[in-house]
Tab-separated table of C-alpha atoms in Angstrom:
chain	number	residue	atom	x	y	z
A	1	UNK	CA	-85.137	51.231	22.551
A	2	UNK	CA	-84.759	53.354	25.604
A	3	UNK	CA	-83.148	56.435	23.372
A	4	UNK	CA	-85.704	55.934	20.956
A	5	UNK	CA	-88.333	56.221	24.065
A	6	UNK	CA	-86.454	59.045	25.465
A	7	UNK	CA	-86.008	61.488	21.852
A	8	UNK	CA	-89.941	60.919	21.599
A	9	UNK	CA	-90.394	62.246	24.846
A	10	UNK	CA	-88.357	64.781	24.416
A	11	UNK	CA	-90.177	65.837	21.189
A	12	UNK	CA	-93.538	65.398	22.395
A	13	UNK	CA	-92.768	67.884	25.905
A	14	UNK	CA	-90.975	70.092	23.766
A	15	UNK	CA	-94.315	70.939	21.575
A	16	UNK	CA	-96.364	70.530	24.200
A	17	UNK	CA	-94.703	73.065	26.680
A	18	UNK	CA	-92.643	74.848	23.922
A	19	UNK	CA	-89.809	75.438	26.758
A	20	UNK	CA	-87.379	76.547	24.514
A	21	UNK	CA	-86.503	78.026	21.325
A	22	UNK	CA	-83.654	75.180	20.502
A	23	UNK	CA	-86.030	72.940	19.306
A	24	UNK	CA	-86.286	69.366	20.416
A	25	UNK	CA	-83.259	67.860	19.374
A	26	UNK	CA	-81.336	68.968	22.017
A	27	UNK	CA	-83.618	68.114	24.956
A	28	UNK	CA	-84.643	64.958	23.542
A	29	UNK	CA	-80.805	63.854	22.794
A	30	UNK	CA	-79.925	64.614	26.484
A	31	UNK	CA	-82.857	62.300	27.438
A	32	UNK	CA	-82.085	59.710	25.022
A	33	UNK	CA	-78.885	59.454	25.810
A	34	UNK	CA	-79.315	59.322	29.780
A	35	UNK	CA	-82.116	57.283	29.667
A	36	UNK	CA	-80.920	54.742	26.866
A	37	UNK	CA	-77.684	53.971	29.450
A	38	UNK	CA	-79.435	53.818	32.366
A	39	UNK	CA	-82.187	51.318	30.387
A	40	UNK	CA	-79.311	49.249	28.381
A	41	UNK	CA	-78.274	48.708	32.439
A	42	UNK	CA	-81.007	47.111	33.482
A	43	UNK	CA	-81.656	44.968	30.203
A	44	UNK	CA	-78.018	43.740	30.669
A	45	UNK	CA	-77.557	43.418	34.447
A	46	UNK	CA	-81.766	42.702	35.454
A	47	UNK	CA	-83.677	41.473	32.940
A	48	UNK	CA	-81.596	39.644	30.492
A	49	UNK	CA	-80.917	37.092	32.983
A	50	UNK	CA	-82.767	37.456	36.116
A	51	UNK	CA	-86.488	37.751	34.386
A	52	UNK	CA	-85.966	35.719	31.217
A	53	UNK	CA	-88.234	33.095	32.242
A	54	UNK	CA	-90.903	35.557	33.059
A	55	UNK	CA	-94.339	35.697	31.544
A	56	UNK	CA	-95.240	38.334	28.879
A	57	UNK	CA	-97.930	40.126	30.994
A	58	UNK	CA	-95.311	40.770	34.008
A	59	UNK	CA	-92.327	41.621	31.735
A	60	UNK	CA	-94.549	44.561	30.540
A	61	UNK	CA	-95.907	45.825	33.933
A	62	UNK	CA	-92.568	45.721	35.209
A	63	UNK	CA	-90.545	47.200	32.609
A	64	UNK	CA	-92.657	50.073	31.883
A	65	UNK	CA	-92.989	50.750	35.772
A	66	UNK	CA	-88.994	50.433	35.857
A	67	UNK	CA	-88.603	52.350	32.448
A	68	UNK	CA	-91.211	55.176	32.905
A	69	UNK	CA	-89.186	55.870	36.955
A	70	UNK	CA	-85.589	55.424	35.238
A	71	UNK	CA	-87.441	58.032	31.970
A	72	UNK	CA	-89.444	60.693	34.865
A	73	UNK	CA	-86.203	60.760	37.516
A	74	UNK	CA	-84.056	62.040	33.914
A	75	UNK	CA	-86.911	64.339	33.011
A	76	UNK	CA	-86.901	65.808	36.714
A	77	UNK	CA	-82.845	66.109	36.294
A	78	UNK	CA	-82.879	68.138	33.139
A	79	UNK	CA	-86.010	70.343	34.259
A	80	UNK	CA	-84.412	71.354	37.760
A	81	UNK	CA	-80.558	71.708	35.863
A	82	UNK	CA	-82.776	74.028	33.633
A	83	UNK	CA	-84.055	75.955	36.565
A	84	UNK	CA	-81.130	76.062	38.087
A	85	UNK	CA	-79.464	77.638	35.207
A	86	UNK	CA	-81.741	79.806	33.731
A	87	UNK	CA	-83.774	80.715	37.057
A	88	UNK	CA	-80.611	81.073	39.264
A	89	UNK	CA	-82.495	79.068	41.800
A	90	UNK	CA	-80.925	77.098	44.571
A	91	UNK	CA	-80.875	73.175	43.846
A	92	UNK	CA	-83.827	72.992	46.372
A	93	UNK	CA	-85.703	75.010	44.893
A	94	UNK	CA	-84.668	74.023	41.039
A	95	UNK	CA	-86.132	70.275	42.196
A	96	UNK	CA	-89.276	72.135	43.930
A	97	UNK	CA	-90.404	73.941	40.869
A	98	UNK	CA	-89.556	70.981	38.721
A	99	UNK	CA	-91.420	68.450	40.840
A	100	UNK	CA	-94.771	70.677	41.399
A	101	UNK	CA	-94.612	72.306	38.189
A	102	UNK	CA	-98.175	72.514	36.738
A	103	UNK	CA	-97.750	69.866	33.836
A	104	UNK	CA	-95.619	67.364	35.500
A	105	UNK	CA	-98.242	65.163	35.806
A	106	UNK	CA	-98.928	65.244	32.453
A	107	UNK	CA	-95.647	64.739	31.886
A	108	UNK	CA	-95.773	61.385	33.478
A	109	UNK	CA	-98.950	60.219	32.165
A	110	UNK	CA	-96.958	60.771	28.516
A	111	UNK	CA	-94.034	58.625	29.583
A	112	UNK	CA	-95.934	55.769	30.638
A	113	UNK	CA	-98.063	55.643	27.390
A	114	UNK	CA	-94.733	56.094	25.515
A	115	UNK	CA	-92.840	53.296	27.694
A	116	UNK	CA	-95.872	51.065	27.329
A	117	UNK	CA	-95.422	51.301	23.603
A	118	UNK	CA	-91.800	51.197	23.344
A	119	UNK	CA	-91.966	48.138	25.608
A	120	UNK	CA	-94.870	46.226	24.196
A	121	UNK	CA	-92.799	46.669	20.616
A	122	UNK	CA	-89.499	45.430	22.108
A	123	UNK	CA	-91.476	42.251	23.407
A	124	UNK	CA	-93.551	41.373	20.594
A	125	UNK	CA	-90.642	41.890	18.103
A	126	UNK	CA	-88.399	39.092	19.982
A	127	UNK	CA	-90.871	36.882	18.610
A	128	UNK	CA	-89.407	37.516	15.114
A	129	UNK	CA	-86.276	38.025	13.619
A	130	UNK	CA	-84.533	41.598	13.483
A	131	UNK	CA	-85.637	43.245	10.369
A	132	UNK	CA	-88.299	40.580	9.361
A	133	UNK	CA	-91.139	43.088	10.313
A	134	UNK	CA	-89.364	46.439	7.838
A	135	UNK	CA	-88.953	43.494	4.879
A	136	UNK	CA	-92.460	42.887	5.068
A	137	UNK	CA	-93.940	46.448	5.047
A	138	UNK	CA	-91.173	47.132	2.327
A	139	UNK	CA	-92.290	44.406	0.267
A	140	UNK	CA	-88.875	43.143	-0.017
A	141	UNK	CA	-88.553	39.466	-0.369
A	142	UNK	CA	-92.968	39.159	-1.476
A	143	UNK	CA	-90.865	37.486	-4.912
A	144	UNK	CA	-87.464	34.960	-5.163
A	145	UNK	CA	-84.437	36.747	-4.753
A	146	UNK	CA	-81.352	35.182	-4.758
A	147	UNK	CA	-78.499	35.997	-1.916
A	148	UNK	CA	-75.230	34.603	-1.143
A	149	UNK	CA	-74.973	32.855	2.482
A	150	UNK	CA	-73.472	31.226	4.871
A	151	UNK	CA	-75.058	28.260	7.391
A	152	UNK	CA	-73.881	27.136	10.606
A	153	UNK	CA	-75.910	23.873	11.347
A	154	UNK	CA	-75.661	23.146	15.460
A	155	UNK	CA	-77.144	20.050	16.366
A	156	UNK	CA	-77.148	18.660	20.038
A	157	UNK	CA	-75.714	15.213	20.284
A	158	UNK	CA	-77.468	12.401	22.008
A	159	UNK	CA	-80.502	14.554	22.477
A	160	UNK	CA	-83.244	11.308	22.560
A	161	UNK	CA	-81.270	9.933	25.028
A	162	UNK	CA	-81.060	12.851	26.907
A	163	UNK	CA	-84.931	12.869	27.148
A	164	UNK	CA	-85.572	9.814	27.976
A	165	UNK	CA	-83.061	9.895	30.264
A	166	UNK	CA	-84.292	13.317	32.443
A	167	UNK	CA	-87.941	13.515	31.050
A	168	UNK	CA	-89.611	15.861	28.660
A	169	UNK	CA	-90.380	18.507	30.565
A	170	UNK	CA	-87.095	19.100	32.455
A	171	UNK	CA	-85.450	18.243	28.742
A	172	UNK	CA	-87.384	21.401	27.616
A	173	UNK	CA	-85.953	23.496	30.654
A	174	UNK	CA	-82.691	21.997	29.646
A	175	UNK	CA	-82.767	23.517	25.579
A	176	UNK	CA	-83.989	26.896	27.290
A	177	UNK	CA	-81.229	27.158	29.224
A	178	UNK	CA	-78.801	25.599	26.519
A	179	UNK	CA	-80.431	28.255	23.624
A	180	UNK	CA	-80.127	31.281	26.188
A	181	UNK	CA	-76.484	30.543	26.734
A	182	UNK	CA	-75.584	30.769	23.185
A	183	UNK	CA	-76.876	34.326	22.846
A	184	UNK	CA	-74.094	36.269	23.879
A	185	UNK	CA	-71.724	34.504	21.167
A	186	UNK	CA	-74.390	34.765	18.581
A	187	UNK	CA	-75.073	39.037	19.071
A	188	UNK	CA	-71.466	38.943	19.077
A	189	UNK	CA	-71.067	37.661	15.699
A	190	UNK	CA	-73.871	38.959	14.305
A	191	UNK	CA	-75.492	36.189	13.469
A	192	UNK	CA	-79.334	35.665	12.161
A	193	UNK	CA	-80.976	33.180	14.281
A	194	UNK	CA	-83.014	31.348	10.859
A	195	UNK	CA	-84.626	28.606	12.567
A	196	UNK	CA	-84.966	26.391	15.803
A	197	UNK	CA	-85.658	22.522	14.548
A	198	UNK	CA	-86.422	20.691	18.056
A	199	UNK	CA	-82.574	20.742	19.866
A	200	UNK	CA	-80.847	21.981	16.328
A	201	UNK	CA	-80.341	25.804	15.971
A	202	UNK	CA	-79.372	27.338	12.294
A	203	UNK	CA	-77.755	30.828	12.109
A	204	UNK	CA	-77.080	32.233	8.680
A	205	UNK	CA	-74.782	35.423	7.928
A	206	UNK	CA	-74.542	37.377	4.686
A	207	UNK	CA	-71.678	36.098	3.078
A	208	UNK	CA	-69.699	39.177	3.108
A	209	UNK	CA	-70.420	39.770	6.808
A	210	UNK	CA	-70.207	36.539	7.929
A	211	UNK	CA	-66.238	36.330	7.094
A	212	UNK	CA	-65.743	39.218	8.503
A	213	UNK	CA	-63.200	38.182	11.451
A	214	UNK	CA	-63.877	35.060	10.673
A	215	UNK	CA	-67.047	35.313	12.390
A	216	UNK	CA	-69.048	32.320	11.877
A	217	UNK	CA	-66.449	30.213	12.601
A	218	UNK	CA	-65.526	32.102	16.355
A	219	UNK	CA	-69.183	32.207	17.224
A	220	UNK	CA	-69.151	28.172	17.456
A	221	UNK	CA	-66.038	28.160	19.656
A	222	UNK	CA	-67.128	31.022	21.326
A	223	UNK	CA	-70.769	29.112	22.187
A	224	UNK	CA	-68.869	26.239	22.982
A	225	UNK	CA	-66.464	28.163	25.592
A	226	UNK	CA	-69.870	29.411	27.090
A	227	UNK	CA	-71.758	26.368	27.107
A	228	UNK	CA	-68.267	24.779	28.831
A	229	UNK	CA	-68.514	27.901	31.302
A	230	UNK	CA	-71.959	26.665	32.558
A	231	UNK	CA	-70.702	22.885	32.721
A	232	UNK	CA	-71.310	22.676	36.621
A	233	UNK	CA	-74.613	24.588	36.717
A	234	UNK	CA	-76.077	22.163	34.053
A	235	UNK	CA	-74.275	18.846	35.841
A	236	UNK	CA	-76.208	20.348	39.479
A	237	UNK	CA	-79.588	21.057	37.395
A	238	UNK	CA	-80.051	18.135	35.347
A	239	UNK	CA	-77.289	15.645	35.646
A	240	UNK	CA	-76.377	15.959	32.183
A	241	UNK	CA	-74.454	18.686	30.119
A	242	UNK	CA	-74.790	19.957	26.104
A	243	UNK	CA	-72.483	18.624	24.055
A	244	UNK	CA	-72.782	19.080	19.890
A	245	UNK	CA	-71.970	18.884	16.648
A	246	UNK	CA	-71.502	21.613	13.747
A	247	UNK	CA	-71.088	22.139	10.080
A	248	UNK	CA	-70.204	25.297	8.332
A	249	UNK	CA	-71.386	25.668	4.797
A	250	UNK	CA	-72.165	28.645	2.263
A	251	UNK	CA	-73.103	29.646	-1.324
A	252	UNK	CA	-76.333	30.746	-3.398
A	253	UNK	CA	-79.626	30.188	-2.270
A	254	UNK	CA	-83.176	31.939	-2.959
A	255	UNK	CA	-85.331	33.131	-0.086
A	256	UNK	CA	-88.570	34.764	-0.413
A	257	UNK	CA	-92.063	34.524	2.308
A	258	UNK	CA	-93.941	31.695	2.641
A	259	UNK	CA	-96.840	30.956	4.060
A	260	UNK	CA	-100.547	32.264	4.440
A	261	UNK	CA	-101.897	32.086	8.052
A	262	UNK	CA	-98.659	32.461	9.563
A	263	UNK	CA	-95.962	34.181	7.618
A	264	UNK	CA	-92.164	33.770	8.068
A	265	UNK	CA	-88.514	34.048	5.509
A	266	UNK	CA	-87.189	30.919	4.348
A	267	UNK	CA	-84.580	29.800	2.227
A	268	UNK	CA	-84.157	27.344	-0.573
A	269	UNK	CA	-81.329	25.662	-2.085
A	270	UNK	CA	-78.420	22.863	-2.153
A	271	UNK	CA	-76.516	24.570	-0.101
A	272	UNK	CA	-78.661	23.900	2.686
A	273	UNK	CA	-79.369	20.233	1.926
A	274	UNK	CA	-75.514	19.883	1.735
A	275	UNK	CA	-75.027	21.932	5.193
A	276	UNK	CA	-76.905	19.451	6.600
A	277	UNK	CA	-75.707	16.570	5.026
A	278	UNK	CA	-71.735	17.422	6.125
A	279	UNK	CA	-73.559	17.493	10.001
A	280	UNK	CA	-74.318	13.968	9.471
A	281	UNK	CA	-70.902	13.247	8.803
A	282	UNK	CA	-69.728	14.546	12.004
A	283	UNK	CA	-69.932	11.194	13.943
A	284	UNK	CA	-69.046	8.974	11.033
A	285	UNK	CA	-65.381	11.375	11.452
A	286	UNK	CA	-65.250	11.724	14.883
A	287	UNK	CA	-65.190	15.233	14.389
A	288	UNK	CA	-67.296	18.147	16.341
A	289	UNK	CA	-67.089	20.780	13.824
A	290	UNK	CA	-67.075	20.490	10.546
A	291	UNK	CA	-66.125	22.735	7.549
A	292	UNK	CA	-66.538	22.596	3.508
A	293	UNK	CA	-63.772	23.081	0.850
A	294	UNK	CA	-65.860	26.381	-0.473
A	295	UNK	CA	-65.962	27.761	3.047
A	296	UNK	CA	-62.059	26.882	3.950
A	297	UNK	CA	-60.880	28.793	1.007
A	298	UNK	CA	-63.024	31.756	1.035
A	299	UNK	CA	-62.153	32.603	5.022
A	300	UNK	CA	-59.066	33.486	6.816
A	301	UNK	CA	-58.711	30.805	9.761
A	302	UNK	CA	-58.276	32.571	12.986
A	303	UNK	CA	-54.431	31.900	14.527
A	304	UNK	CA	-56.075	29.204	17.710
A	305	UNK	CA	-57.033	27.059	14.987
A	306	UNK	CA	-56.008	24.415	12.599
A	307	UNK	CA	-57.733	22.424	10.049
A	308	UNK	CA	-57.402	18.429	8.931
A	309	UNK	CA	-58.920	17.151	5.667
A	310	UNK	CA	-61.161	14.264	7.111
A	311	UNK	CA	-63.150	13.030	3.716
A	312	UNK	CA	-65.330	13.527	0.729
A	313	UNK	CA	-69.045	13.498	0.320
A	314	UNK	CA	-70.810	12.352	-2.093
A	315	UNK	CA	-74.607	14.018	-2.440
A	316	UNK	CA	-77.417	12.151	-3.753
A	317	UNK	CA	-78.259	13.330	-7.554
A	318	UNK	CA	-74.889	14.870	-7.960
A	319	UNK	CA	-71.898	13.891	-9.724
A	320	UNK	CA	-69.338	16.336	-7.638
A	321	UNK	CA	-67.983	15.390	-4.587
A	322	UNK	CA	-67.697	18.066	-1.696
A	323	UNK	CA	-64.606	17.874	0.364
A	324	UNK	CA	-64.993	18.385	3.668
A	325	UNK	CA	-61.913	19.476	7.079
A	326	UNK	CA	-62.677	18.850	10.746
A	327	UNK	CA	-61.775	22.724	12.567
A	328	UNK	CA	-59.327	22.420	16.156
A	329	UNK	CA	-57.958	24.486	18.334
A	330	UNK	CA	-54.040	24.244	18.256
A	331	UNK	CA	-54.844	22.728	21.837
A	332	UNK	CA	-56.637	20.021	20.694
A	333	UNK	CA	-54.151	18.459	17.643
């Protein structure tokens, strides 16, 4: 978002001023590419963590006053290199004439409108999923279509109890904190968040992409090394720690919108149903993560990791049984 923010500035100042005869690419590049590090920065290392639990009105205020200083201190950097370079002025007086140049002013005024913007469409489009808003304009998805895909079903475990046990509003604090420390594992293997379901998250990958590296299986170990990470903070905070269950499950299903008033992507199908049903299972097996027969033999296991043939299932209204293995780490058989 910041080197999309920073090209448009650099197009918009370019035709505004017309300071050069290279045409905008190059200026805005330079600014896009100075401004989108020193912005991917401060998501990573101030506001991913530090603000998360921030209200909407201050995360906007405050990023576009952070975002429009971080976008005018690399506009005042490429202005006075310019001077200095074409002008043969002395860095003093390269920052001079770029600081009390006529239009600076303007200049600002046009990166806080553009940060505003940029900022406002970052925020609102967290509260969908990446690429909902294009399918919709594009019309793709207005009729059935049918896609291949995979399901990873995590459920907490012991989640009433939990509730009752440190109250519902410090139980909500609890699956903030438990949701926000998945997220690094999840943009890691590209996963689509599909839905939240009280303490029970779905992701969903494209069946090609999804194993690719085997990555829906690593992103459940790799949320459960992070959630095992945070062990102590969530002992000190609420005198309980996440612990849950999985099941990994893929094939055909149809997806299309839904929905009048409020609009959203779903998906239909068995395979779903029978995701959900191999969850169940998990406590009837002992087992925290479980895995079909389809999945097992379409996907390369990663080395860490071993898998035991625990049972079958047998779904209501079909004749088929589906045969499901409990997933280890070597350290664990």
């Amino acid at each position: 978002m910041g080197t999309v923010a920073g090209a448009i500035i650099g197009f918009l100042l370019h035709y505004i001023d017309k300071l050069d005869s290279t045409g905008p690419t190059i200026r805005g590049f330079f600014i896009g590419f100075l401004v989108g590090t020193s912005i991917g920065l401060c998501e990573e290392f101030l506001f991913l963590e530090r603000f998360r639990k921030k209200p909407y009105p201050f995360l906007l205020v405050f990023r576009t006053v952070v975002y429009s200083v971080v976008i005018a201190f690399h506009e005042l950097l490429i202005n006075s290199a310019s001077n200095f370079i074409t002008l043969n002025l002395s860095v003093s007086q390269s920052i001079y004439t770029a600081v009390y140049r006529e239009n600076f002013p303007r200049d600002l005024a046009i990166i806080g409108i553009v940060s505003v913007v940029s900022i406002a469409f970052l925020q609102i489009r967290r509260l969908h999923r990446p690429g909902d808003l294009i399918k919709y304009v594009t019309g793709r998805y207005h009729l059935p279509e049918e896609v291949n895909k995979i399901f990873l079903f995590i459920d907490l475990k012991s989640s009433t109890a939990m509730a009752e046990r440190i109250g519902n509003t410090k139980y909500s604090s609890f699956l903030i904190d438990y949701f926000h420390d998945m997220t690094g594992a999840i943009l890691m293997s590209k996963a689509e968040i599909y839905q939240y379901i009280g303490d029970e998250i779905i992701l969903t990958w494209s069946f090609k992409e999804g194993i690719k590296h085997a990555r829906c299986i690593n992103c459940f170990f790799d949320i459960l090394t992070a959630i095992e990470w945070n062990r102590e903070q969530y002992l000190n905070k609420y005198g309980v720690h996440p612990e849950f269950k999985a099941a990994l499950h893929a094939g055909k299903v149809s997806v299309t919108w839904i929905g009048t008033i409020k609009k959203e992507i779903v998906y239909h199908g068995d395979v779903l149903n029978t995701t959900a049903r191999i969850q169940e299972e998990c406590n009837k097996y002992g087992q925290r993560f479980l895995i079909s027969e389809y999945m097992l033999q379409n996907i390369e296991l990663p080395e860490y990791l071993r898998s035991e043939f625990v049972g079958e299932l047998l779904l209501k209204g079909k004749e088929k049984k589906v045969k499901i293995f409990g997933l280890k780490s070597i350290a664990e058989v």
